[in-house]
Amino acid sequence: ADLLRSMLADLESGIARAHGFTQGVPPTYFTFEVTDYDLTGTSDAHGNPHIVVKGFKPSALPPFLEGPVRLMKLLDREKARELARSIKHSALYDPKLGMVKVNAPLYTQSHAIGRARAFTPGWLENESIWLHMAFKYLLELLKAGLYEEYFEAFQAHLPAFMDPQVYGRSPLENSSFIVSSAHPDETLHGNGFVARLSGSTAEFLSMWVVMTTGLQPFQVEQGAVVLAFKPILPGWLFNAEGCFSFRFLGACDVTLHNPLRRDTFAEGCDIQKIELRSGEETISIEGAVIGVPYADRVRQGEFESIDMFY
């Protein structure tokens, strides 16, 4: 326990010191310049002297999106909102596309920082909209309860909402990266490219699960498993009849009936009734919680469909 407390204190101290290097968006990466050293008297095979480093001077690289995304996991809603606001007003934000870039401009940095510096700005790993990382950011906005910020970014970043003429491919396909407005060729701005297998699919599925079922649909109450869907969906995602459907656990079709097309996360927008169907059997439940024994039967795949009425 003493060791863990010491490690935690060390970690928190490091995070606090890191914040001192920048304003607004916390840093992700650092370079370290040697400030003091001793010669050992020996050399390598090329004649370069071996040294013992006695001091370093750290410098923060321009902002990368990954650091703030990791930090957001630790913040409460208001602090997460402040961080999201800082990101939108930083060099990580591409106002032309309304998207977040994987990093801020690196032109002041040496090529020694790595391959990101070698790419043309706006392309691949340098200042592009790297969807895997951008979707990680969206997922943290959703988990933090920043629904207004999330759905604004959701519409900007998801290919399904993009103009195919700008995106350059089917909006049913994801991309590895989207060329940002930092690229010198304006005709490429907003184009999607698949440089390799994209990790964005995993983050998209995580967002989809949280949006349709909530953060924790199955829970244990008084030793029994219950199922309580808490969808996080804006009214505009419901069709003209006020319906939204998805498949749960790969076997059960769930339909939400929201005739007023309200945001499901709005105060007072509650599930009033649930209907479970299995063949000729229909079970009606008042309220928003599927209790014993039906929650377990849903887990076992016994129901073909669930209808929930707001």
Coordinates of C-alpha atoms in Angstrom, one line a residue:
A1 CA 0.0 0.0 0.0
D2 CA 2.9 2.4 0.8
L3 CA 4.5 1.7 -2.5
L4 CA 1.2 2.3 -4.4
R5 CA 0.6 5.6 -2.5
S6 CA 4.2 6.7 -3.4
M7 CA 3.6 5.8 -7.1
L8 CA 0.3 7.6 -7.2
A9 CA 1.9 10.7 -5.6
D10 CA 4.7 10.6 -8.2
L11 CA 2.3 10.2 -11.0
E12 CA 0.1 13.1 -9.9
S13 CA 3.1 15.3 -9.3
G14 CA 4.3 14.6 -12.9
I15 CA 0.8 15.5 -14.3
A16 CA 0.8 18.7 -12.3
R17 CA 4.3 19.7 -13.5
A18 CA 3.3 18.8 -17.1
H19 CA 0.5 21.4 -16.9
G20 CA 3.0 24.0 -16.2
F21 CA 4.5 23.8 -19.7
T22 CA 1.5 24.9 -21.6
Q23 CA -1.7 26.9 -21.3
G24 CA -5.1 25.3 -22.0
V25 CA -4.3 22.1 -23.8
P26 CA -2.0 19.8 -21.8
P27 CA 1.1 18.5 -23.5
T28 CA 1.5 14.9 -24.7
Y29 CA 5.1 14.6 -25.7
F30 CA 8.4 16.2 -24.6
T31 CA 11.9 16.5 -25.9
F32 CA 14.8 16.6 -23.5
E33 CA 18.1 18.5 -24.1
V34 CA 21.2 17.5 -22.1
T35 CA 22.3 20.3 -19.9
D36 CA 25.2 18.7 -18.0
Y37 CA 27.3 15.6 -18.4
D38 CA 30.6 13.9 -17.6
L39 CA 32.9 12.2 -20.0
T40 CA 33.7 8.6 -19.2
G41 CA 37.0 8.4 -21.1
T42 CA 35.7 5.7 -23.4
S43 CA 34.2 5.9 -26.9
D44 CA 32.0 3.9 -29.2
A45 CA 33.2 2.2 -32.4
H46 CA 32.9 5.4 -34.4
G47 CA 34.9 7.4 -31.9
N48 CA 32.0 9.2 -30.3
P49 CA 32.7 9.7 -26.6
H50 CA 30.6 7.9 -24.0
I51 CA 29.0 10.3 -21.5
V52 CA 27.1 10.1 -18.2
V53 CA 24.2 12.6 -18.3
K54 CA 23.7 14.7 -15.2
G55 CA 20.9 17.0 -16.3
F56 CA 18.1 17.5 -18.8
K57 CA 16.0 20.4 -19.9
P58 CA 12.5 19.3 -20.9
S59 CA 10.5 21.1 -23.6
A60 CA 6.9 20.4 -24.6
L61 CA 6.2 19.6 -28.2
P62 CA 3.2 21.3 -29.9
P63 CA -0.1 19.8 -28.7
F64 CA -1.1 16.3 -29.8
L65 CA -4.7 15.2 -29.3
E66 CA -3.8 12.0 -27.4
G67 CA -2.7 13.7 -24.1
P68 CA -6.0 15.7 -23.6
V69 CA -8.0 12.6 -24.5
R70 CA -6.2 10.5 -21.8
L71 CA -6.7 13.3 -19.3
M72 CA -10.4 13.6 -20.0
K73 CA -10.9 10.1 -18.6
L74 CA -10.0 11.5 -15.2
L75 CA -12.0 14.8 -15.2
D76 CA -15.5 15.6 -13.9
R77 CA -18.0 17.0 -16.4
E78 CA -17.2 20.7 -15.9
K79 CA -13.5 20.2 -16.1
A80 CA -14.0 18.0 -19.2
R81 CA -16.1 20.8 -20.7
E82 CA -13.3 23.4 -20.0
L83 CA -10.8 21.0 -21.7
A84 CA -13.1 20.5 -24.7
R85 CA -13.4 24.3 -25.0
S86 CA -9.6 24.7 -24.9
I87 CA -9.2 22.1 -27.7
K88 CA -11.7 23.9 -29.9
H89 CA -9.8 27.2 -29.4
S90 CA -6.4 25.6 -30.0
A91 CA -4.3 24.7 -33.1
L92 CA -5.7 21.2 -32.8
Y93 CA -9.0 22.4 -34.2
D94 CA -9.6 22.7 -37.9
P95 CA -12.3 25.4 -38.3
K96 CA -12.7 24.7 -42.1
L97 CA -13.7 21.1 -41.5
G98 CA -15.0 21.5 -37.9
M99 CA -12.8 18.6 -36.9
V100 CA -9.9 17.9 -34.5
K101 CA -6.5 17.1 -35.9
V102 CA -4.1 14.5 -34.5
N103 CA -1.5 17.3 -33.7
A104 CA -0.9 21.0 -34.0
P105 CA 1.7 22.3 -36.5
L106 CA 5.1 20.8 -36.2
Y107 CA 7.1 23.1 -38.6
T108 CA 9.1 24.6 -35.7
Q109 CA 10.3 21.2 -34.7
S110 CA 13.4 19.2 -35.7
H111 CA 13.0 16.1 -37.8
A112 CA 14.7 14.3 -34.9
I113 CA 11.3 14.1 -33.2
G114 CA 10.3 11.3 -35.5
R115 CA 8.4 10.5 -38.6
A116 CA 5.3 12.7 -38.0
R117 CA 7.5 15.7 -38.8
A118 CA 8.4 14.1 -42.2
F119 CA 4.9 14.1 -43.6
T120 CA 3.3 17.0 -45.4
P121 CA 1.1 18.9 -43.0
G122 CA -2.5 17.6 -43.2
W123 CA -1.4 14.2 -44.5
L124 CA -1.1 10.9 -42.7
E125 CA 0.4 11.3 -39.2
N126 CA 1.0 15.0 -39.4
E127 CA -1.9 17.4 -38.7
S128 CA -4.5 15.1 -40.5
I129 CA -7.9 14.2 -39.0
W130 CA -6.7 10.8 -37.8
L131 CA -10.1 9.2 -37.3
H132 CA -8.9 6.6 -34.7
M133 CA -7.7 9.4 -32.5
A134 CA -10.6 11.8 -33.3
F135 CA -13.1 9.0 -32.4
K136 CA -11.3 8.4 -29.1
Y137 CA -11.9 12.1 -28.4
L138 CA -15.6 11.8 -29.3
L139 CA -16.0 8.7 -27.1
E140 CA -14.6 10.6 -24.1
L141 CA -17.0 13.5 -24.7
L142 CA -19.9 11.1 -24.7
K143 CA -18.7 9.3 -21.5
A144 CA -18.1 12.7 -19.8
G145 CA -21.8 13.6 -20.4
L146 CA -21.0 16.5 -22.8
Y147 CA -23.8 15.6 -25.1
E148 CA -24.1 19.0 -26.8
E149 CA -20.4 19.0 -27.6
Y150 CA -20.5 15.4 -28.5
F151 CA -23.3 15.5 -31.1
E152 CA -21.9 18.6 -32.7
A153 CA -18.5 16.8 -33.2
F154 CA -20.4 13.6 -34.1
Q155 CA -22.0 15.2 -37.1
A156 CA -18.7 16.8 -38.2
H157 CA -16.6 13.7 -37.9
L158 CA -18.8 10.8 -39.0
P159 CA -18.5 9.9 -42.7
A160 CA -22.2 9.1 -42.8
F161 CA -22.9 12.9 -42.5
M162 CA -20.2 14.0 -45.0
D163 CA -20.7 15.3 -48.5
P164 CA -19.5 12.3 -50.7
Q165 CA -18.1 14.8 -53.2
V166 CA -15.8 16.2 -50.6
Y167 CA -15.2 12.9 -48.7
G168 CA -14.2 11.3 -52.0
R169 CA -15.6 7.9 -51.2
S170 CA -18.8 6.2 -50.0
P171 CA -20.0 7.7 -46.7
L172 CA -20.8 4.2 -45.6
E173 CA -17.0 3.6 -45.4
N174 CA -14.6 4.7 -42.7
S175 CA -11.2 6.1 -43.4
S176 CA -7.8 6.0 -41.7
F177 CA -7.4 9.7 -42.0
I178 CA -9.0 12.8 -43.6
V179 CA -6.9 15.4 -45.2
S180 CA -7.1 18.6 -43.0
S181 CA -7.0 22.2 -44.2
A182 CA -3.3 22.3 -43.2
H183 CA -2.5 20.5 -46.5
P184 CA -1.2 22.8 -49.3
D185 CA -3.5 21.2 -51.9
E186 CA -7.0 22.7 -51.2
T187 CA -8.7 20.2 -53.5
L188 CA -7.8 17.4 -51.0
H189 CA -9.3 19.1 -47.9
G190 CA -11.9 16.7 -46.4
N191 CA -10.9 13.7 -48.6
G192 CA -10.8 10.4 -46.8
F193 CA -7.9 7.9 -47.3
V194 CA -7.4 4.3 -46.1
A195 CA -3.6 4.1 -45.4
R196 CA -3.9 0.9 -43.5
L197 CA -6.6 -1.0 -41.4
S198 CA -8.3 1.7 -39.3
G199 CA -8.8 1.5 -35.6
S200 CA -11.6 4.0 -35.9
T201 CA -14.1 1.1 -36.2
A202 CA -13.5 0.0 -32.6
E203 CA -14.2 3.5 -31.3
F204 CA -17.3 3.8 -33.5
L205 CA -18.7 0.6 -32.1
S206 CA -18.0 1.8 -28.5
M207 CA -19.9 5.0 -29.3
W208 CA -22.7 3.1 -30.8
V209 CA -23.1 0.9 -27.8
V210 CA -23.1 3.8 -25.3
M211 CA -25.6 5.8 -27.5
T212 CA -28.0 2.9 -27.8
T213 CA -27.9 1.2 -24.4
G214 CA -26.2 3.6 -22.0
L215 CA -23.0 3.1 -20.1
Q216 CA -24.1 0.1 -18.1
P217 CA -27.4 -1.5 -19.3
F218 CA -27.0 -4.7 -17.1
Q219 CA -26.8 -4.0 -13.4
V220 CA -27.1 -6.0 -10.1
E221 CA -29.8 -4.9 -7.7
Q222 CA -30.2 -6.8 -4.4
G223 CA -28.3 -9.8 -5.9
A224 CA -30.3 -10.0 -9.1
V225 CA -29.5 -9.0 -12.6
V226 CA -31.7 -6.3 -14.1
L227 CA -31.6 -4.5 -17.5
A228 CA -32.1 -0.8 -17.7
F229 CA -31.6 0.8 -21.1
K230 CA -30.5 4.5 -21.0
P231 CA -30.1 5.5 -24.6
I232 CA -28.3 8.8 -25.3
L233 CA -29.8 9.9 -28.6
P234 CA -30.7 13.3 -30.0
G235 CA -34.3 13.7 -31.3
W236 CA -33.0 14.3 -34.9
L237 CA -31.8 10.7 -35.1
F238 CA -35.4 9.4 -34.8
N239 CA -37.3 8.9 -38.1
A240 CA -40.5 10.8 -39.0
E241 CA -42.6 8.3 -37.0
G242 CA -40.4 8.9 -33.9
C243 CA -38.7 5.5 -34.1
F244 CA -35.1 4.4 -33.7
S245 CA -34.1 0.7 -34.0
F246 CA -30.9 -1.2 -33.2
R247 CA -29.9 -4.8 -32.6
F248 CA -28.9 -5.7 -29.1
L249 CA -26.5 -8.6 -28.3
G250 CA -26.6 -9.7 -31.9
A251 CA -30.0 -11.2 -31.7
C252 CA -32.7 -8.9 -30.3
D253 CA -34.2 -6.0 -32.3
V254 CA -34.9 -3.1 -30.1
T255 CA -37.1 -0.2 -31.2
L256 CA -37.5 3.1 -29.3
H257 CA -40.8 4.9 -29.7
N258 CA -40.3 8.6 -29.2
P259 CA -43.3 10.3 -30.9
L260 CA -42.2 13.8 -29.8
R261 CA -38.7 13.1 -31.1
R262 CA -37.2 14.5 -27.9
D263 CA -33.5 14.1 -26.9
T264 CA -33.6 10.9 -24.8
F265 CA -31.1 12.5 -22.4
A266 CA -33.3 15.5 -21.8
E267 CA -34.9 15.9 -18.3
G268 CA -38.3 14.3 -18.2
C269 CA -37.8 12.1 -21.2
D270 CA -38.4 8.7 -19.6
I271 CA -39.3 5.2 -20.8
Q272 CA -42.8 4.6 -19.6
K273 CA -43.4 1.0 -20.9
I274 CA -41.5 -1.9 -22.3
E275 CA -42.8 -4.8 -24.4
L276 CA -40.8 -8.0 -24.8
R277 CA -41.7 -10.5 -27.6
S278 CA -40.8 -14.1 -28.1
G279 CA -42.8 -15.9 -30.7
E280 CA -46.5 -15.6 -29.6
E281 CA -45.5 -14.5 -26.2
T282 CA -45.6 -10.7 -25.3
I283 CA -44.7 -9.4 -21.9
S284 CA -45.5 -5.8 -20.9
I285 CA -43.5 -4.0 -18.2
E286 CA -44.4 -0.7 -16.7
G287 CA -41.5 1.6 -16.2
A288 CA -37.9 1.6 -17.5
V289 CA -36.4 -1.5 -15.8
I290 CA -36.5 -5.1 -17.0
G291 CA -36.3 -7.2 -13.9
V292 CA -36.2 -10.8 -12.9
P293 CA -36.5 -13.2 -14.7
Y294 CA -36.7 -11.3 -18.0
A295 CA -33.3 -9.6 -17.9
D296 CA -31.6 -12.9 -17.8
R297 CA -33.8 -14.2 -20.6
V298 CA -32.7 -11.2 -22.7
R299 CA -29.1 -12.2 -22.0
Q300 CA -29.8 -15.7 -23.1
G301 CA -31.2 -14.5 -26.4
E302 CA -34.8 -15.7 -25.8
F303 CA -36.5 -12.5 -27.0
E304 CA -36.7 -11.6 -30.7
S305 CA -37.7 -8.0 -30.1
I306 CA -38.0 -5.3 -27.4
D307 CA -40.2 -2.1 -27.8
M308 CA -39.7 0.8 -25.5
F309 CA -42.1 3.7 -25.3
Y310 CA -41.3 7.2 -24.2

